[in-house]
């Protein structure tokens, strides 16, 4: 997985400052990123937000049907072995 971009890190910080445990954090991005613990939490949140966005995008796209499921069977070997004929 690639490292989060600066915009993703800033968006993650904006989403974290609304949490009760993070209300006492500094409002400056550089001050938060200077603290190793807070920087790790922001990077973790950015990774989580990117993963959630990717899962939502994958859920919106329709699943691909395998090509064999779309074609009717051409020859039924069991039916031929049983001696069944088309009526």
Short mmCIF file of N, CA, C and O in Angstrom, two decimals:
data_model
loop_
_atom_site.label_atom_id
_atom_site.label_comp_id
_atom_site.label_asym_id
_atom_site.label_seq_id
_atom_site.Cartn_x
_atom_site.Cartn_y
_atom_site.Cartn_z
N UNK A 1 0.84 -1.17 0.00
CA UNK A 1 0.00 0.00 0.00
C UNK A 1 0.89 1.24 0.00
O UNK A 1 1.93 1.27 0.64
N UNK A 2 0.46 2.26 -0.71
CA UNK A 2 1.25 3.47 -0.81
C UNK A 2 1.02 4.36 0.41
O UNK A 2 0.02 4.24 1.11
N UNK A 3 1.96 5.25 0.62
CA UNK A 3 1.84 6.20 1.73
C UNK A 3 0.73 7.20 1.43
O UNK A 3 0.54 7.60 0.28
N UNK A 4 0.00 7.63 2.45
CA UNK A 4 -1.07 8.62 2.22
C UNK A 4 -0.50 9.96 1.76
O UNK A 4 0.59 10.36 2.16
N UNK A 5 -1.24 10.64 0.93
CA UNK A 5 -0.82 11.95 0.44
C UNK A 5 -1.03 13.00 1.52
O UNK A 5 -1.68 12.75 2.54
N UNK A 6 -0.49 14.19 1.27
CA UNK A 6 -0.64 15.28 2.24
C UNK A 6 -2.10 15.67 2.39
O UNK A 6 -2.57 15.95 3.51
N UNK A 7 -2.85 15.65 1.29
CA UNK A 7 -4.29 15.98 1.37
C UNK A 7 -5.05 14.94 2.19
O UNK A 7 -5.95 15.28 2.94
N UNK A 8 -4.67 13.66 2.01
CA UNK A 8 -5.33 12.60 2.77
C UNK A 8 -5.01 12.73 4.26
O UNK A 8 -5.87 12.49 5.11
N UNK A 9 -3.77 13.11 4.57
CA UNK A 9 -3.40 13.29 5.98
C UNK A 9 -4.16 14.47 6.59
O UNK A 9 -4.62 14.40 7.73
N UNK A 10 -4.31 15.54 5.84
CA UNK A 10 -5.06 16.70 6.35
C UNK A 10 -6.54 16.35 6.53
O UNK A 10 -7.16 16.78 7.51
N UNK A 11 -7.10 15.58 5.62
CA UNK A 11 -8.50 15.16 5.76
C UNK A 11 -8.67 14.24 6.97
O UNK A 11 -9.66 14.32 7.69
N UNK A 12 -7.68 13.39 7.19
CA UNK A 12 -7.74 12.51 8.36
C UNK A 12 -7.65 13.31 9.65
O UNK A 12 -8.35 13.02 10.62
N UNK A 13 -6.81 14.32 9.66
CA UNK A 13 -6.71 15.18 10.85
C UNK A 13 -8.01 15.91 11.10
O UNK A 13 -8.47 16.01 12.24
N UNK A 14 -8.64 16.40 10.02
CA UNK A 14 -9.94 17.09 10.18
C UNK A 14 -11.00 16.14 10.74
O UNK A 14 -11.86 16.55 11.51
N UNK A 15 -10.94 14.86 10.35
CA UNK A 15 -11.93 13.92 10.87
C UNK A 15 -11.63 13.53 12.32
O UNK A 15 -12.55 13.17 13.05
N UNK A 16 -10.37 13.59 12.70
CA UNK A 16 -10.01 13.20 14.07
C UNK A 16 -10.28 14.28 15.10
O UNK A 16 -10.59 13.98 16.25
N UNK A 17 -10.17 15.56 14.73
CA UNK A 17 -10.30 16.62 15.73
C UNK A 17 -11.72 16.72 16.28
O UNK A 17 -11.92 17.34 17.33
N UNK A 18 -12.67 16.08 15.63
CA UNK A 18 -14.05 16.11 16.13
C UNK A 18 -14.30 15.05 17.20
O UNK A 18 -15.33 15.09 17.87
N UNK A 19 -13.38 14.13 17.35
CA UNK A 19 -13.54 13.09 18.37
C UNK A 19 -13.26 13.66 19.76
O UNK A 19 -12.40 14.52 19.92
N UNK A 20 -13.98 13.19 20.78
CA UNK A 20 -13.78 13.73 22.13
C UNK A 20 -12.35 13.56 22.64
O UNK A 20 -11.83 14.43 23.33
N UNK A 21 -11.70 12.46 22.30
CA UNK A 21 -10.35 12.22 22.80
C UNK A 21 -9.31 13.11 22.13
O UNK A 21 -8.21 13.28 22.66
N UNK A 22 -9.65 13.70 21.00
CA UNK A 22 -8.67 14.49 20.23
C UNK A 22 -8.97 15.98 20.24
O UNK A 22 -8.34 16.75 19.52
N UNK A 23 -9.92 16.41 21.05
CA UNK A 23 -10.28 17.84 21.06
C UNK A 23 -9.18 18.73 21.62
O UNK A 23 -9.13 19.91 21.32
N UNK A 24 -8.30 18.18 22.41
CA UNK A 24 -7.22 18.98 22.99
C UNK A 24 -5.98 19.02 22.10
O UNK A 24 -4.97 19.61 22.48
N UNK A 25 -6.05 18.41 20.94
CA UNK A 25 -4.91 18.42 20.01
C UNK A 25 -4.70 19.83 19.48
O UNK A 25 -5.64 20.62 19.38
N UNK A 26 -3.47 20.14 19.10
CA UNK A 26 -3.24 21.45 18.45
C UNK A 26 -3.98 21.52 17.12
O UNK A 26 -4.19 20.51 16.46
N UNK A 27 -4.39 22.72 16.74
CA UNK A 27 -5.12 22.87 15.49
C UNK A 27 -4.19 22.96 14.29
O UNK A 27 -4.62 22.79 13.16
N UNK A 28 -2.91 23.20 14.53
CA UNK A 28 -1.94 23.33 13.45
C UNK A 28 -1.50 21.94 12.97
O UNK A 28 -1.14 21.08 13.76
N UNK A 29 -1.54 21.75 11.65
CA UNK A 29 -1.17 20.47 11.05
C UNK A 29 0.28 20.10 11.36
O UNK A 29 0.58 18.97 11.72
N UNK A 30 1.19 21.07 11.24
CA UNK A 30 2.61 20.79 11.48
C UNK A 30 2.87 20.42 12.93
O UNK A 30 3.73 19.57 13.22
N UNK A 31 2.15 21.02 13.86
CA UNK A 31 2.34 20.70 15.27
C UNK A 31 1.87 19.27 15.57
O UNK A 31 2.51 18.56 16.35
N UNK A 32 0.80 18.86 14.94
CA UNK A 32 0.31 17.50 15.14
C UNK A 32 1.28 16.49 14.53
O UNK A 32 1.60 15.46 15.13
N UNK A 33 1.78 16.79 13.34
CA UNK A 33 2.68 15.87 12.67
C UNK A 33 4.07 15.83 13.32
O UNK A 33 4.83 14.89 13.09
N UNK A 34 4.39 16.81 14.15
CA UNK A 34 5.68 16.79 14.86
C UNK A 34 5.65 15.78 16.01
O UNK A 34 6.70 15.26 16.40
N UNK A 35 4.49 15.51 16.55
CA UNK A 35 4.35 14.54 17.64
C UNK A 35 4.27 13.14 17.03
O UNK A 35 3.37 12.85 16.23
N UNK A 36 5.19 12.22 17.39
CA UNK A 36 5.20 10.90 16.74
C UNK A 36 3.93 10.08 16.98
O UNK A 36 3.46 9.39 16.08
N UNK A 37 3.37 10.18 18.17
CA UNK A 37 2.15 9.40 18.46
C UNK A 37 0.96 9.91 17.68
O UNK A 37 0.19 9.15 17.09
N UNK A 38 0.79 11.21 17.66
CA UNK A 38 -0.33 11.79 16.93
C UNK A 38 -0.16 11.59 15.43
O UNK A 38 -1.13 11.36 14.71
N UNK A 39 1.09 11.68 14.95
CA UNK A 39 1.34 11.47 13.53
C UNK A 39 0.94 10.04 13.13
O UNK A 39 0.33 9.83 12.08
N UNK A 40 1.24 9.07 13.97
CA UNK A 40 0.86 7.68 13.67
C UNK A 40 -0.65 7.52 13.63
O UNK A 40 -1.19 6.81 12.78
N UNK A 41 -1.34 8.18 14.56
CA UNK A 41 -2.80 8.09 14.57
C UNK A 41 -3.40 8.74 13.32
O UNK A 41 -4.36 8.22 12.74
N UNK A 42 -2.83 9.86 12.90
CA UNK A 42 -3.33 10.54 11.70
C UNK A 42 -3.07 9.67 10.47
O UNK A 42 -3.94 9.52 9.60
N UNK A 43 -1.89 9.07 10.38
CA UNK A 43 -1.58 8.20 9.23
C UNK A 43 -2.49 6.97 9.23
O UNK A 43 -2.94 6.54 8.17
N UNK A 44 -2.77 6.41 10.40
CA UNK A 44 -3.67 5.27 10.49
C UNK A 44 -5.08 5.65 10.05
O UNK A 44 -5.74 4.91 9.30
N UNK A 45 -5.55 6.81 10.46
CA UNK A 45 -6.87 7.28 10.06
C UNK A 45 -6.92 7.53 8.55
O UNK A 45 -7.91 7.20 7.89
N UNK A 46 -5.86 8.08 7.98
CA UNK A 46 -5.82 8.33 6.54
C UNK A 46 -5.86 7.01 5.77
O UNK A 46 -6.55 6.90 4.75
N UNK A 47 -5.14 6.01 6.25
CA UNK A 47 -5.17 4.70 5.61
C UNK A 47 -6.56 4.08 5.70
O UNK A 47 -7.06 3.51 4.73
N UNK A 48 -7.20 4.22 6.86
CA UNK A 48 -8.55 3.69 7.05
C UNK A 48 -9.54 4.38 6.11
O UNK A 48 -10.37 3.71 5.47
N UNK A 49 -9.46 5.71 6.01
CA UNK A 49 -10.38 6.43 5.14
C UNK A 49 -10.18 6.05 3.68
O UNK A 49 -11.15 5.94 2.92
N UNK A 50 -8.93 5.84 3.26
CA UNK A 50 -8.67 5.42 1.89
C UNK A 50 -9.22 4.03 1.63
O UNK A 50 -9.78 3.76 0.56
N UNK A 51 -9.08 3.13 2.59
CA UNK A 51 -9.59 1.77 2.43
C UNK A 51 -11.11 1.76 2.36
O UNK A 51 -11.70 1.03 1.55
N UNK A 52 -11.77 2.57 3.19
CA UNK A 52 -13.22 2.64 3.16
C UNK A 52 -13.71 3.20 1.83
O UNK A 52 -14.67 2.70 1.24
N UNK A 53 -13.03 4.22 1.31
CA UNK A 53 -13.41 4.80 0.02
C UNK A 53 -13.24 3.78 -1.10
O UNK A 53 -14.07 3.68 -2.00
N UNK A 54 -12.17 2.97 -1.04
CA UNK A 54 -11.95 1.95 -2.07
C UNK A 54 -13.01 0.86 -1.99
O UNK A 54 -13.49 0.37 -3.02
N UNK A 55 -13.40 0.48 -0.78
CA UNK A 55 -14.43 -0.55 -0.63
C UNK A 55 -15.78 -0.05 -1.13
O UNK A 55 -16.54 -0.80 -1.73
N UNK A 56 -16.08 1.22 -0.87
CA UNK A 56 -17.35 1.78 -1.36
C UNK A 56 -17.36 1.84 -2.88
O UNK A 56 -18.38 1.57 -3.51
N UNK A 57 -16.23 2.20 -3.47
CA UNK A 57 -16.15 2.25 -4.94
C UNK A 57 -16.28 0.85 -5.54
O UNK A 57 -16.92 0.67 -6.57
N UNK A 58 -15.71 -0.15 -4.88
CA UNK A 58 -15.83 -1.52 -5.37
C UNK A 58 -17.25 -2.04 -5.22
O UNK A 58 -17.72 -2.82 -6.04
N UNK A 59 -17.94 -1.61 -4.18
CA UNK A 59 -19.31 -2.07 -3.96
C UNK A 59 -20.26 -1.46 -4.98
O UNK A 59 -21.28 -2.06 -5.31
N UNK A 60 -19.94 -0.26 -5.47
CA UNK A 60 -20.81 0.39 -6.46
C UNK A 60 -20.69 -0.26 -7.83
O UNK A 60 -21.63 -0.23 -8.61
N UNK A 61 -19.54 -0.81 -8.15
CA UNK A 61 -19.38 -1.41 -9.47
C UNK A 61 -20.06 -2.78 -9.51
O UNK A 61 -19.99 -3.54 -8.55
N UNK A 62 -20.74 -3.10 -10.59
CA UNK A 62 -21.44 -4.39 -10.67
C UNK A 62 -20.45 -5.54 -10.76
O UNK A 62 -19.39 -5.41 -11.37
N UNK A 63 -20.79 -6.66 -10.16
CA UNK A 63 -19.88 -7.82 -10.25
C UNK A 63 -19.87 -8.38 -11.68
O UNK A 63 -20.88 -8.35 -12.38
N UNK A 64 -18.74 -8.85 -12.07
CA UNK A 64 -18.61 -9.42 -13.41
C UNK A 64 -19.09 -10.87 -13.40
O UNK A 64 -18.73 -11.65 -12.52
N UNK A 65 -19.91 -11.21 -14.37
CA UNK A 65 -20.39 -12.59 -14.51
C UNK A 65 -19.36 -13.39 -15.28
O UNK A 65 -18.82 -12.90 -16.27
N UNK A 66 -19.09 -14.60 -14.86
CA UNK A 66 -18.14 -15.41 -15.63
C UNK A 66 -18.71 -15.71 -17.02
O UNK A 66 -19.92 -15.85 -17.19
N UNK A 67 -17.86 -15.81 -18.03
CA UNK A 67 -18.37 -16.01 -19.40
C UNK A 67 -19.13 -17.32 -19.57
O UNK A 67 -20.02 -17.43 -20.38
N UNK A 68 -18.78 -18.34 -18.81
CA UNK A 68 -19.46 -19.63 -18.95
C UNK A 68 -20.89 -19.57 -18.41
O UNK A 68 -21.75 -20.32 -18.85
N UNK A 69 -21.16 -18.69 -17.47
CA UNK A 69 -22.50 -18.60 -16.90
C UNK A 69 -23.48 -17.95 -17.87
O UNK A 69 -24.69 -18.13 -17.74
N UNK A 70 -22.98 -17.22 -18.83
CA UNK A 70 -23.86 -16.51 -19.75
C UNK A 70 -24.27 -17.37 -20.95
O UNK A 70 -25.24 -17.06 -21.62
N UNK A 71 -23.53 -18.43 -21.23
CA UNK A 71 -23.84 -19.28 -22.39
C UNK A 71 -24.64 -20.51 -21.94
O UNK A 71 -24.34 -21.10 -20.90
N UNK A 72 -25.63 -20.91 -22.70
CA UNK A 72 -26.32 -22.16 -22.38
C UNK A 72 -25.42 -23.35 -22.71
O UNK A 72 -24.54 -23.25 -23.56
N UNK A 73 -25.63 -24.47 -22.05
CA UNK A 73 -24.80 -25.64 -22.38
C UNK A 73 -25.08 -26.10 -23.81
O UNK A 73 -26.22 -26.10 -24.27
N UNK A 74 -24.05 -26.52 -24.50
CA UNK A 74 -24.21 -26.93 -25.89
C UNK A 74 -24.56 -28.40 -26.02
O UNK A 74 -25.32 -28.78 -26.86
N UNK A 75 -23.99 -29.22 -25.16
CA UNK A 75 -24.23 -30.65 -25.28
C UNK A 75 -24.30 -31.23 -23.87
O UNK A 75 -23.39 -31.05 -23.07
N UNK A 76 -25.38 -31.94 -23.58
CA UNK A 76 -25.56 -32.55 -22.26
C UNK A 76 -25.13 -34.00 -22.33
O UNK A 76 -25.85 -34.86 -22.86
N UNK A 77 -23.96 -34.27 -21.80
CA UNK A 77 -23.41 -35.63 -21.88
C UNK A 77 -24.23 -36.62 -21.07
O UNK A 77 -24.43 -37.77 -21.50
N UNK A 78 -24.73 -36.24 -19.92
CA UNK A 78 -25.53 -37.16 -19.10
C UNK A 78 -26.84 -37.52 -19.80
O UNK A 78 -27.28 -38.66 -19.76
N UNK A 79 -27.45 -36.52 -20.41
CA UNK A 79 -28.71 -36.77 -21.10
C UNK A 79 -28.50 -37.69 -22.31
O UNK A 79 -29.31 -38.57 -22.58
N UNK A 80 -27.42 -37.50 -23.01
CA UNK A 80 -27.12 -38.35 -24.17
C UNK A 80 -26.81 -39.78 -23.72
O UNK A 80 -27.19 -40.75 -24.37
N UNK A 81 -26.13 -39.92 -22.59
CA UNK A 81 -25.80 -41.25 -22.09
C UNK A 81 -27.06 -41.98 -21.62
O UNK A 81 -27.15 -43.20 -21.70
N UNK A 82 -28.06 -41.25 -21.16
CA UNK A 82 -29.30 -41.86 -20.70
C UNK A 82 -30.24 -42.20 -21.86
O UNK A 82 -31.25 -42.88 -21.66
N UNK A 83 -29.92 -41.75 -23.05
CA UNK A 83 -30.74 -42.08 -24.22
C UNK A 83 -31.89 -41.12 -24.40
O UNK A 83 -32.80 -41.39 -25.17
N UNK A 84 -31.90 -39.99 -23.70
CA UNK A 84 -32.96 -38.99 -23.86
C UNK A 84 -32.82 -38.30 -25.20
O UNK A 84 -31.73 -37.96 -25.65
N UNK A 85 -33.93 -38.12 -25.84
CA UNK A 85 -33.95 -37.42 -27.13
C UNK A 85 -34.77 -36.13 -26.99
O UNK A 85 -35.67 -36.05 -26.17
N UNK A 86 -34.43 -35.16 -27.81
CA UNK A 86 -35.21 -33.91 -27.82
C UNK A 86 -36.58 -34.19 -28.41
O UNK A 86 -36.71 -34.88 -29.41
N UNK A 87 -37.58 -33.66 -27.82
CA UNK A 87 -38.95 -33.88 -28.33
C UNK A 87 -39.35 -32.79 -29.27
O UNK A 87 -39.09 -31.69 -29.23
#
